[in-house]
Amino acid sequence: MSAEAHAVEHAVTAPEYIGHHLRHLQNFTEKQAIVDWNYINYDSIFWSFVMGAVGLFLLWRAARKATAGVPTRFQAAVEILVEMVDTQAKGIVHNAESRKAVAPVALTVFVWIFFMNAMDLLPVDLLPRLWEEYYKVAGHDPHHAYMRVVPTADLSVTLGMSISVLLICLYYNMKVKGVGGWIKELFTAPFHAHSLVGTIVLAPANFFLNIVEFGAKTISHGMRLWGNMYAGELVFMLIALLGAAGLSSLGSVGLWLTGVLAGSAWAIFHIMIIALQAFIFMMLTLVYIGQAHEGH
């Protein structure tokens, strides 16, 4: 169901329409915030798992159907993707043993985020409207049928992924440098002292800067993806409202047509954003893991 029909049927205002579409399906729906540790966003979890399963299925199918002869277009596309990720991993992570695990992680990150981002290309009201119809059939209030289908527009998802990358970085820091070596680096870098007294004096500052570095990289890593996808989601909603205004006003066919054309143009442009954001997240994952192999 389109935003136009949704707006006409319920006669909602623009703030109500956007507010409804920005609310998550949670265990408690009366109050929501961008960051709230007390509630679980069931819709984000569900669509994250669905998109992860789709990505795994396609990669598994490509591996299962791979042949030594002339590849199919699908196999060729997957091979190009794998080769691209492997090339980037070799250029950033110089430890061949680590790359055996890091390259698959990077590939998984790219494919998973790409498919989660691609949910933004679905019509704004398609899945939420179907969810509302289910609520009606089940005898529930359809006004509480919240459903957001773009997991990467949920900050809890993107921060969860960036924290996972942080844990991988900490693992390789301790694996490559040893637990003692890594702890020593926390207190002696980046300001290296040439005496014991200097080392003791600079230790608090070094430790503080290293903790800030880990925190800043993790937060910016997750918020960069979230910010771009959240903004893209809002643009689609505003364009949908433009078309809805055209249908709700007599003689505004031109306004409705403008909404259709704007939505199509933004969707085409958004394809690049979807792929670019997945690539950037993957590259930063490789860079941060690569830094974990190096000393200050």
mmCIF file of C-alpha atoms in Angstrom:
data_model
loop_
_atom_site.group_PDB
_atom_site.id
_atom_site.type_symbol
_atom_site.label_atom_id
_atom_site.label_comp_id
_atom_site.label_asym_id
_atom_site.label_seq_id
_atom_site.Cartn_x
_atom_site.Cartn_y
_atom_site.Cartn_z
ATOM 1 C CA MET A 1 0.000 0.000 0.000
ATOM 2 C CA SER A 2 1.386 3.400 -0.913
ATOM 3 C CA ALA A 3 1.818 6.400 1.356
ATOM 4 C CA GLU A 4 -0.869 8.182 -0.685
ATOM 5 C CA ALA A 5 -3.609 5.642 0.143
ATOM 6 C CA HIS A 6 -2.414 5.433 3.739
ATOM 7 C CA ALA A 7 -2.699 9.182 4.201
ATOM 8 C CA VAL A 8 -6.106 9.397 2.522
ATOM 9 C CA GLU A 9 -7.582 6.488 4.485
ATOM 10 C CA HIS A 10 -6.459 7.594 7.934
ATOM 11 C CA ALA A 11 -6.258 11.361 7.265
ATOM 12 C CA VAL A 12 -3.050 11.571 9.274
ATOM 13 C CA THR A 13 -0.922 14.681 9.424
ATOM 14 C CA ALA A 14 2.652 14.733 8.145
ATOM 15 C CA PRO A 15 4.202 14.664 11.663
ATOM 16 C CA GLU A 16 1.932 11.767 12.656
ATOM 17 C CA TYR A 17 2.778 9.838 9.499
ATOM 18 C CA ILE A 18 6.548 10.251 9.930
ATOM 19 C CA GLY A 19 6.355 9.664 13.674
ATOM 20 C CA HIS A 20 4.458 6.406 13.141
ATOM 21 C CA HIS A 21 7.011 5.171 10.592
ATOM 22 C CA LEU A 22 9.944 6.033 12.853
ATOM 23 C CA ARG A 23 8.694 3.939 15.774
ATOM 24 C CA HIS A 24 9.967 0.435 16.342
ATOM 25 C CA LEU A 25 8.067 -2.703 17.209
ATOM 26 C CA GLN A 26 9.145 -3.063 20.828
ATOM 27 C CA ASN A 27 8.219 -4.875 23.998
ATOM 28 C CA PHE A 28 6.842 -1.518 25.177
ATOM 29 C CA THR A 29 5.523 1.109 22.780
ATOM 30 C CA GLU A 30 4.391 4.089 24.817
ATOM 31 C CA LYS A 31 7.733 5.864 24.820
ATOM 32 C CA GLN A 32 10.699 5.605 22.494
ATOM 33 C CA ALA A 33 14.055 7.276 22.058
ATOM 34 C CA ILE A 34 16.934 6.929 19.622
ATOM 35 C CA VAL A 35 18.977 5.207 22.320
ATOM 36 C CA ASP A 36 17.078 3.288 24.973
ATOM 37 C CA TRP A 37 18.658 0.318 26.742
ATOM 38 C CA ASN A 38 15.394 -0.857 28.339
ATOM 39 C CA TYR A 39 13.579 -1.986 25.215
ATOM 40 C CA ILE A 40 14.165 -4.470 22.415
ATOM 41 C CA ASN A 41 13.532 -3.492 18.792
ATOM 42 C CA TYR A 42 11.984 -6.711 17.526
ATOM 43 C CA ASP A 43 11.613 -5.437 13.965
ATOM 44 C CA SER A 44 15.311 -4.603 13.649
ATOM 45 C CA ILE A 45 16.314 -7.999 15.029
ATOM 46 C CA PHE A 46 13.903 -9.831 12.735
ATOM 47 C CA TRP A 47 14.906 -8.067 9.512
ATOM 48 C CA SER A 48 18.605 -8.278 10.415
ATOM 49 C CA PHE A 49 18.323 -12.054 10.694
ATOM 50 C CA VAL A 50 16.255 -12.290 7.504
ATOM 51 C CA MET A 51 18.769 -10.250 5.499
ATOM 52 C CA GLY A 52 21.649 -12.215 7.010
ATOM 53 C CA ALA A 53 19.956 -15.452 5.990
ATOM 54 C CA VAL A 54 19.420 -14.123 2.451
ATOM 55 C CA GLY A 55 23.092 -13.162 2.177
ATOM 56 C CA LEU A 56 24.265 -16.525 3.489
ATOM 57 C CA PHE A 57 21.948 -18.372 1.130
ATOM 58 C CA LEU A 58 23.190 -16.489 -1.934
ATOM 59 C CA LEU A 59 26.860 -16.996 -1.019
ATOM 60 C CA TRP A 60 26.219 -20.675 -0.272
ATOM 61 C CA ARG A 61 24.411 -21.098 -3.568
ATOM 62 C CA ALA A 62 27.270 -19.430 -5.452
ATOM 63 C CA ALA A 63 29.815 -21.732 -3.781
ATOM 64 C CA ARG A 64 27.673 -24.796 -4.426
ATOM 65 C CA LYS A 65 27.127 -23.976 -8.094
ATOM 66 C CA ALA A 66 30.712 -22.865 -8.764
ATOM 67 C CA THR A 67 32.344 -24.567 -11.738
ATOM 68 C CA ALA A 68 35.803 -24.501 -13.266
ATOM 69 C CA GLY A 69 34.379 -23.795 -16.725
ATOM 70 C CA VAL A 70 32.603 -20.708 -17.977
ATOM 71 C CA PRO A 71 30.897 -19.154 -14.928
ATOM 72 C CA THR A 72 27.322 -17.959 -14.875
ATOM 73 C CA ARG A 73 26.655 -14.262 -14.413
ATOM 74 C CA PHE A 74 25.725 -14.853 -10.793
ATOM 75 C CA GLN A 75 28.908 -16.820 -10.115
ATOM 76 C CA ALA A 76 30.999 -14.188 -11.900
ATOM 77 C CA ALA A 77 29.435 -11.412 -9.800
ATOM 78 C CA VAL A 78 30.139 -13.264 -6.551
ATOM 79 C CA GLU A 79 33.704 -14.036 -7.647
ATOM 80 C CA ILE A 80 34.291 -10.356 -8.436
ATOM 81 C CA LEU A 81 32.963 -9.432 -4.991
ATOM 82 C CA VAL A 82 35.128 -12.015 -3.207
ATOM 83 C CA GLU A 83 38.198 -10.963 -5.164
ATOM 84 C CA MET A 84 37.548 -7.305 -4.355
ATOM 85 C CA VAL A 85 37.287 -7.996 -0.638
ATOM 86 C CA ASP A 86 40.355 -10.264 -0.692
ATOM 87 C CA THR A 87 42.398 -7.593 -2.496
ATOM 88 C CA GLN A 88 41.436 -4.958 0.050
ATOM 89 C CA ALA A 89 42.234 -7.326 2.925
ATOM 90 C CA LYS A 90 45.700 -8.089 1.499
ATOM 91 C CA GLY A 91 46.462 -4.399 1.180
ATOM 92 C CA ILE A 92 45.466 -3.558 4.752
ATOM 93 C CA VAL A 93 46.006 -6.659 6.890
ATOM 94 C CA HIS A 94 49.510 -7.898 6.105
ATOM 95 C CA ASN A 95 49.365 -10.969 8.341
ATOM 96 C CA ALA A 96 48.463 -13.867 6.027
ATOM 97 C CA GLU A 97 47.302 -16.062 8.907
ATOM 98 C CA SER A 98 44.942 -13.367 10.201
ATOM 99 C CA ARG A 99 43.508 -12.779 6.742
ATOM 100 C CA LYS A 100 42.095 -16.310 6.708
ATOM 101 C CA ALA A 101 39.540 -15.099 9.264
ATOM 102 C CA VAL A 102 39.505 -11.356 8.601
ATOM 103 C CA ALA A 103 38.688 -11.555 4.872
ATOM 104 C CA PRO A 104 35.536 -13.682 5.449
ATOM 105 C CA VAL A 105 34.498 -11.269 8.208
ATOM 106 C CA ALA A 106 34.874 -8.344 5.796
ATOM 107 C CA LEU A 107 32.897 -10.178 3.113
ATOM 108 C CA THR A 108 30.142 -10.994 5.597
ATOM 109 C CA VAL A 109 30.008 -7.387 6.777
ATOM 110 C CA PHE A 110 29.714 -6.031 3.242
ATOM 111 C CA VAL A 111 27.027 -8.480 2.070
ATOM 112 C CA TRP A 112 24.991 -8.261 5.271
ATOM 113 C CA ILE A 113 25.000 -4.454 5.415
ATOM 114 C CA PHE A 114 24.276 -4.193 1.694
ATOM 115 C CA PHE A 115 21.115 -6.292 2.027
ATOM 116 C CA MET A 116 19.991 -4.503 5.184
ATOM 117 C CA ASN A 117 20.509 -1.150 3.451
ATOM 118 C CA ALA A 118 18.631 -2.396 0.366
ATOM 119 C CA MET A 119 15.440 -2.729 2.432
ATOM 120 C CA ASP A 120 15.208 1.047 2.039
ATOM 121 C CA LEU A 121 14.312 0.556 -1.639
ATOM 122 C CA LEU A 122 10.992 -1.088 -0.771
ATOM 123 C CA PRO A 123 7.931 1.205 -0.912
ATOM 124 C CA VAL A 124 7.714 3.088 2.369
ATOM 125 C CA ASP A 125 4.282 1.738 3.292
ATOM 126 C CA LEU A 126 4.462 -1.757 1.832
ATOM 127 C CA LEU A 127 5.520 -3.909 4.796
ATOM 128 C CA PRO A 128 4.228 -1.558 7.545
ATOM 129 C CA ARG A 129 0.806 -1.544 5.872
ATOM 130 C CA LEU A 130 0.745 -5.335 5.667
ATOM 131 C CA TRP A 131 1.658 -5.419 9.355
ATOM 132 C CA GLU A 132 -1.244 -3.090 10.137
ATOM 133 C CA GLU A 133 -3.631 -5.386 8.252
ATOM 134 C CA TYR A 134 -2.379 -8.322 10.314
ATOM 135 C CA TYR A 135 -3.052 -6.316 13.475
ATOM 136 C CA LYS A 136 -6.631 -5.701 12.323
ATOM 137 C CA VAL A 137 -7.215 -9.378 11.583
ATOM 138 C CA ALA A 138 -5.705 -10.329 14.957
ATOM 139 C CA GLY A 139 -8.063 -7.904 16.707
ATOM 140 C CA HIS A 140 -5.383 -5.432 17.804
ATOM 141 C CA ASP A 141 -5.278 -1.673 17.411
ATOM 142 C CA PRO A 142 -3.606 -0.983 14.016
ATOM 143 C CA HIS A 143 -2.331 2.364 15.314
ATOM 144 C CA HIS A 144 0.121 0.381 17.455
ATOM 145 C CA ALA A 145 1.323 -1.728 14.514
ATOM 146 C CA TYR A 146 4.803 -0.263 14.356
ATOM 147 C CA MET A 147 7.270 -1.707 11.871
ATOM 148 C CA ARG A 148 10.619 -0.366 10.639
ATOM 149 C CA VAL A 149 12.218 -2.505 7.974
ATOM 150 C CA VAL A 150 15.674 -0.920 7.542
ATOM 151 C CA PRO A 151 17.861 -2.389 10.323
ATOM 152 C CA THR A 152 20.797 -0.079 9.585
ATOM 153 C CA ALA A 153 18.550 2.931 10.277
ATOM 154 C CA ASP A 154 18.452 1.668 13.877
ATOM 155 C CA LEU A 155 21.374 2.958 15.924
ATOM 156 C CA SER A 156 21.335 -0.095 18.197
ATOM 157 C CA VAL A 157 22.052 -2.330 15.185
ATOM 158 C CA THR A 158 24.913 -0.273 13.757
ATOM 159 C CA LEU A 159 26.506 0.274 17.163
ATOM 160 C CA GLY A 160 26.155 -3.437 17.865
ATOM 161 C CA MET A 161 28.087 -4.179 14.683
ATOM 162 C CA SER A 162 30.766 -1.591 15.458
ATOM 163 C CA ILE A 163 31.159 -2.980 18.987
ATOM 164 C CA SER A 164 31.611 -6.440 17.457
ATOM 165 C CA VAL A 165 34.399 -5.001 15.302
ATOM 166 C CA LEU A 166 35.930 -3.477 18.445
ATOM 167 C CA LEU A 167 35.949 -6.897 20.135
ATOM 168 C CA ILE A 168 37.687 -8.397 17.097
ATOM 169 C CA CYS A 169 40.284 -5.607 17.256
ATOM 170 C CA LEU A 170 40.904 -6.239 20.941
ATOM 171 C CA TYR A 171 41.317 -9.941 20.208
ATOM 172 C CA TYR A 172 43.962 -9.327 17.560
ATOM 173 C CA ASN A 173 45.704 -6.726 19.720
ATOM 174 C CA MET A 174 46.191 -9.360 22.399
ATOM 175 C CA LYS A 175 46.901 -12.193 19.949
ATOM 176 C CA VAL A 176 49.562 -10.333 17.968
ATOM 177 C CA LYS A 177 51.205 -8.353 20.777
ATOM 178 C CA GLY A 178 50.458 -10.636 23.690
ATOM 179 C CA VAL A 179 48.272 -9.616 26.603
ATOM 180 C CA GLY A 180 51.221 -8.082 28.429
ATOM 181 C CA GLY A 181 52.490 -6.311 25.321
ATOM 182 C CA TRP A 182 49.108 -4.821 24.583
ATOM 183 C CA ILE A 183 48.609 -3.621 28.166
ATOM 184 C CA LYS A 184 52.093 -2.107 28.053
ATOM 185 C CA GLU A 185 51.205 -0.292 24.832
ATOM 186 C CA LEU A 186 48.062 1.122 26.448
ATOM 187 C CA PHE A 187 50.213 2.915 29.032
ATOM 188 C CA THR A 188 53.304 3.778 26.970
ATOM 189 C CA ALA A 189 51.882 4.942 23.607
ATOM 190 C CA PRO A 190 51.497 7.298 21.848
ATOM 191 C CA PHE A 191 53.757 9.414 24.113
ATOM 192 C CA HIS A 192 56.856 7.281 24.533
ATOM 193 C CA ALA A 193 59.114 8.227 27.436
ATOM 194 C CA HIS A 194 62.818 7.342 27.604
ATOM 195 C CA SER A 195 62.926 6.942 31.364
ATOM 196 C CA LEU A 196 60.997 5.109 34.036
ATOM 197 C CA VAL A 197 59.885 8.341 35.681
ATOM 198 C CA GLY A 198 58.672 9.727 32.353
ATOM 199 C CA THR A 199 56.803 6.511 31.610
ATOM 200 C CA ILE A 200 55.017 6.662 34.971
ATOM 201 C CA VAL A 201 54.139 10.332 34.512
ATOM 202 C CA LEU A 202 52.773 9.855 31.000
ATOM 203 C CA ALA A 203 50.982 6.564 31.714
ATOM 204 C CA PRO A 204 47.596 8.114 32.709
ATOM 205 C CA ALA A 205 47.572 10.375 29.640
ATOM 206 C CA ASN A 206 48.516 7.507 27.329
ATOM 207 C CA PHE A 207 45.866 5.226 28.789
ATOM 208 C CA PHE A 208 43.206 7.928 28.534
ATOM 209 C CA LEU A 209 44.041 8.684 24.892
ATOM 210 C CA ASN A 210 43.981 5.011 23.929
ATOM 211 C CA ILE A 211 40.582 4.503 25.560
ATOM 212 C CA VAL A 212 39.269 7.614 23.801
ATOM 213 C CA GLU A 213 40.647 6.304 20.492
ATOM 214 C CA PHE A 214 38.911 2.947 20.880
ATOM 215 C CA GLY A 215 35.667 4.632 21.891
ATOM 216 C CA ALA A 216 35.741 7.292 19.167
ATOM 217 C CA LYS A 217 36.448 4.769 16.409
ATOM 218 C CA THR A 218 33.670 2.477 17.592
ATOM 219 C CA ILE A 219 31.030 5.196 17.986
ATOM 220 C CA SER A 220 31.867 6.949 14.718
ATOM 221 C CA HIS A 221 31.973 3.589 12.921
ATOM 222 C CA GLY A 222 28.401 2.796 13.925
ATOM 223 C CA MET A 223 26.951 6.309 13.747
ATOM 224 C CA ARG A 224 28.279 6.979 10.235
ATOM 225 C CA LEU A 225 26.261 4.100 8.802
ATOM 226 C CA TRP A 226 23.214 4.860 10.929
ATOM 227 C CA GLY A 227 23.191 8.576 10.070
ATOM 228 C CA ASN A 228 23.311 8.005 6.329
ATOM 229 C CA MET A 229 20.607 5.332 6.306
ATOM 230 C CA TYR A 230 18.384 7.223 8.748
ATOM 231 C CA ALA A 231 18.576 10.309 6.559
ATOM 232 C CA GLY A 232 17.812 8.275 3.445
ATOM 233 C CA GLU A 233 14.786 6.746 5.151
ATOM 234 C CA LEU A 234 13.478 10.207 6.058
ATOM 235 C CA VAL A 235 13.866 11.422 2.477
ATOM 236 C CA PHE A 236 11.753 8.516 1.220
ATOM 237 C CA MET A 237 9.069 9.393 3.784
ATOM 238 C CA LEU A 238 9.038 13.050 2.761
ATOM 239 C CA ILE A 239 8.751 12.100 -0.911
ATOM 240 C CA ALA A 240 5.885 9.735 -0.050
ATOM 241 C CA LEU A 241 4.133 12.618 1.712
ATOM 242 C CA LEU A 242 4.590 14.745 -1.404
ATOM 243 C CA GLY A 243 2.687 12.168 -3.437
ATOM 244 C CA ALA A 244 0.051 11.836 -0.706
ATOM 245 C CA ALA A 245 -0.539 15.582 -0.778
ATOM 246 C CA GLY A 246 -1.115 15.332 -4.524
ATOM 247 C CA LEU A 247 -3.827 12.691 -4.114
ATOM 248 C CA SER A 248 -5.556 14.379 -1.187
ATOM 249 C CA SER A 249 -5.939 17.703 -3.030
ATOM 250 C CA LEU A 250 -8.157 18.056 -6.105
ATOM 251 C CA GLY A 251 -6.270 19.175 -9.167
ATOM 252 C CA SER A 252 -2.868 18.236 -7.714
ATOM 253 C CA VAL A 253 -2.010 15.496 -10.165
ATOM 254 C CA GLY A 254 1.176 17.372 -10.988
ATOM 255 C CA LEU A 255 2.207 17.260 -7.328
ATOM 256 C CA TRP A 256 1.549 13.532 -7.171
ATOM 257 C CA LEU A 257 3.517 12.984 -10.390
ATOM 258 C CA THR A 258 6.357 15.042 -8.952
ATOM 259 C CA GLY A 259 6.389 12.738 -5.921
ATOM 260 C CA VAL A 260 6.552 9.647 -8.123
ATOM 261 C CA LEU A 261 9.397 11.065 -10.209
ATOM 262 C CA ALA A 262 11.274 12.304 -7.130
ATOM 263 C CA GLY A 263 10.902 8.928 -5.457
ATOM 264 C CA SER A 264 12.188 7.105 -8.527
ATOM 265 C CA ALA A 265 15.156 9.474 -8.880
ATOM 266 C CA TRP A 266 16.042 9.204 -5.192
ATOM 267 C CA ALA A 267 15.791 5.396 -5.300
ATOM 268 C CA ILE A 268 18.206 5.261 -8.233
ATOM 269 C CA PHE A 269 20.631 7.574 -6.452
ATOM 270 C CA HIS A 270 20.142 5.691 -3.183
ATOM 271 C CA ILE A 271 21.418 2.480 -4.754
ATOM 272 C CA MET A 272 24.866 4.081 -4.800
ATOM 273 C CA ILE A 273 24.516 5.119 -1.153
ATOM 274 C CA ILE A 274 23.472 1.591 -0.173
ATOM 275 C CA ALA A 275 26.563 0.044 -1.754
ATOM 276 C CA LEU A 276 28.907 2.855 -0.680
ATOM 277 C CA GLN A 277 27.926 2.688 2.983
ATOM 278 C CA ALA A 278 28.402 -1.081 3.018
ATOM 279 C CA PHE A 279 31.814 -0.652 1.392
ATOM 280 C CA ILE A 280 32.880 2.102 3.825
ATOM 281 C CA PHE A 281 31.864 0.040 6.860
ATOM 282 C CA MET A 282 33.774 -2.950 5.467
ATOM 283 C CA MET A 283 36.885 -0.855 4.728
ATOM 284 C CA LEU A 284 36.900 0.690 8.192
ATOM 285 C CA THR A 285 36.545 -2.797 9.666
ATOM 286 C CA LEU A 286 39.662 -3.881 7.759
ATOM 287 C CA VAL A 287 41.531 -0.684 8.700
ATOM 288 C CA TYR A 288 40.785 -1.037 12.421
ATOM 289 C CA ILE A 289 41.727 -4.722 12.440
ATOM 290 C CA GLY A 290 44.864 -3.879 10.448
ATOM 291 C CA GLN A 291 45.791 -1.236 13.051
ATOM 292 C CA ALA A 292 45.450 -3.875 15.752
ATOM 293 C CA HIS A 293 48.357 -5.716 14.097
ATOM 294 C CA GLU A 294 50.592 -2.668 14.271
ATOM 295 C CA GLY A 295 52.263 -0.929 17.186
ATOM 296 C CA HIS A 296 52.196 2.761 17.964
#
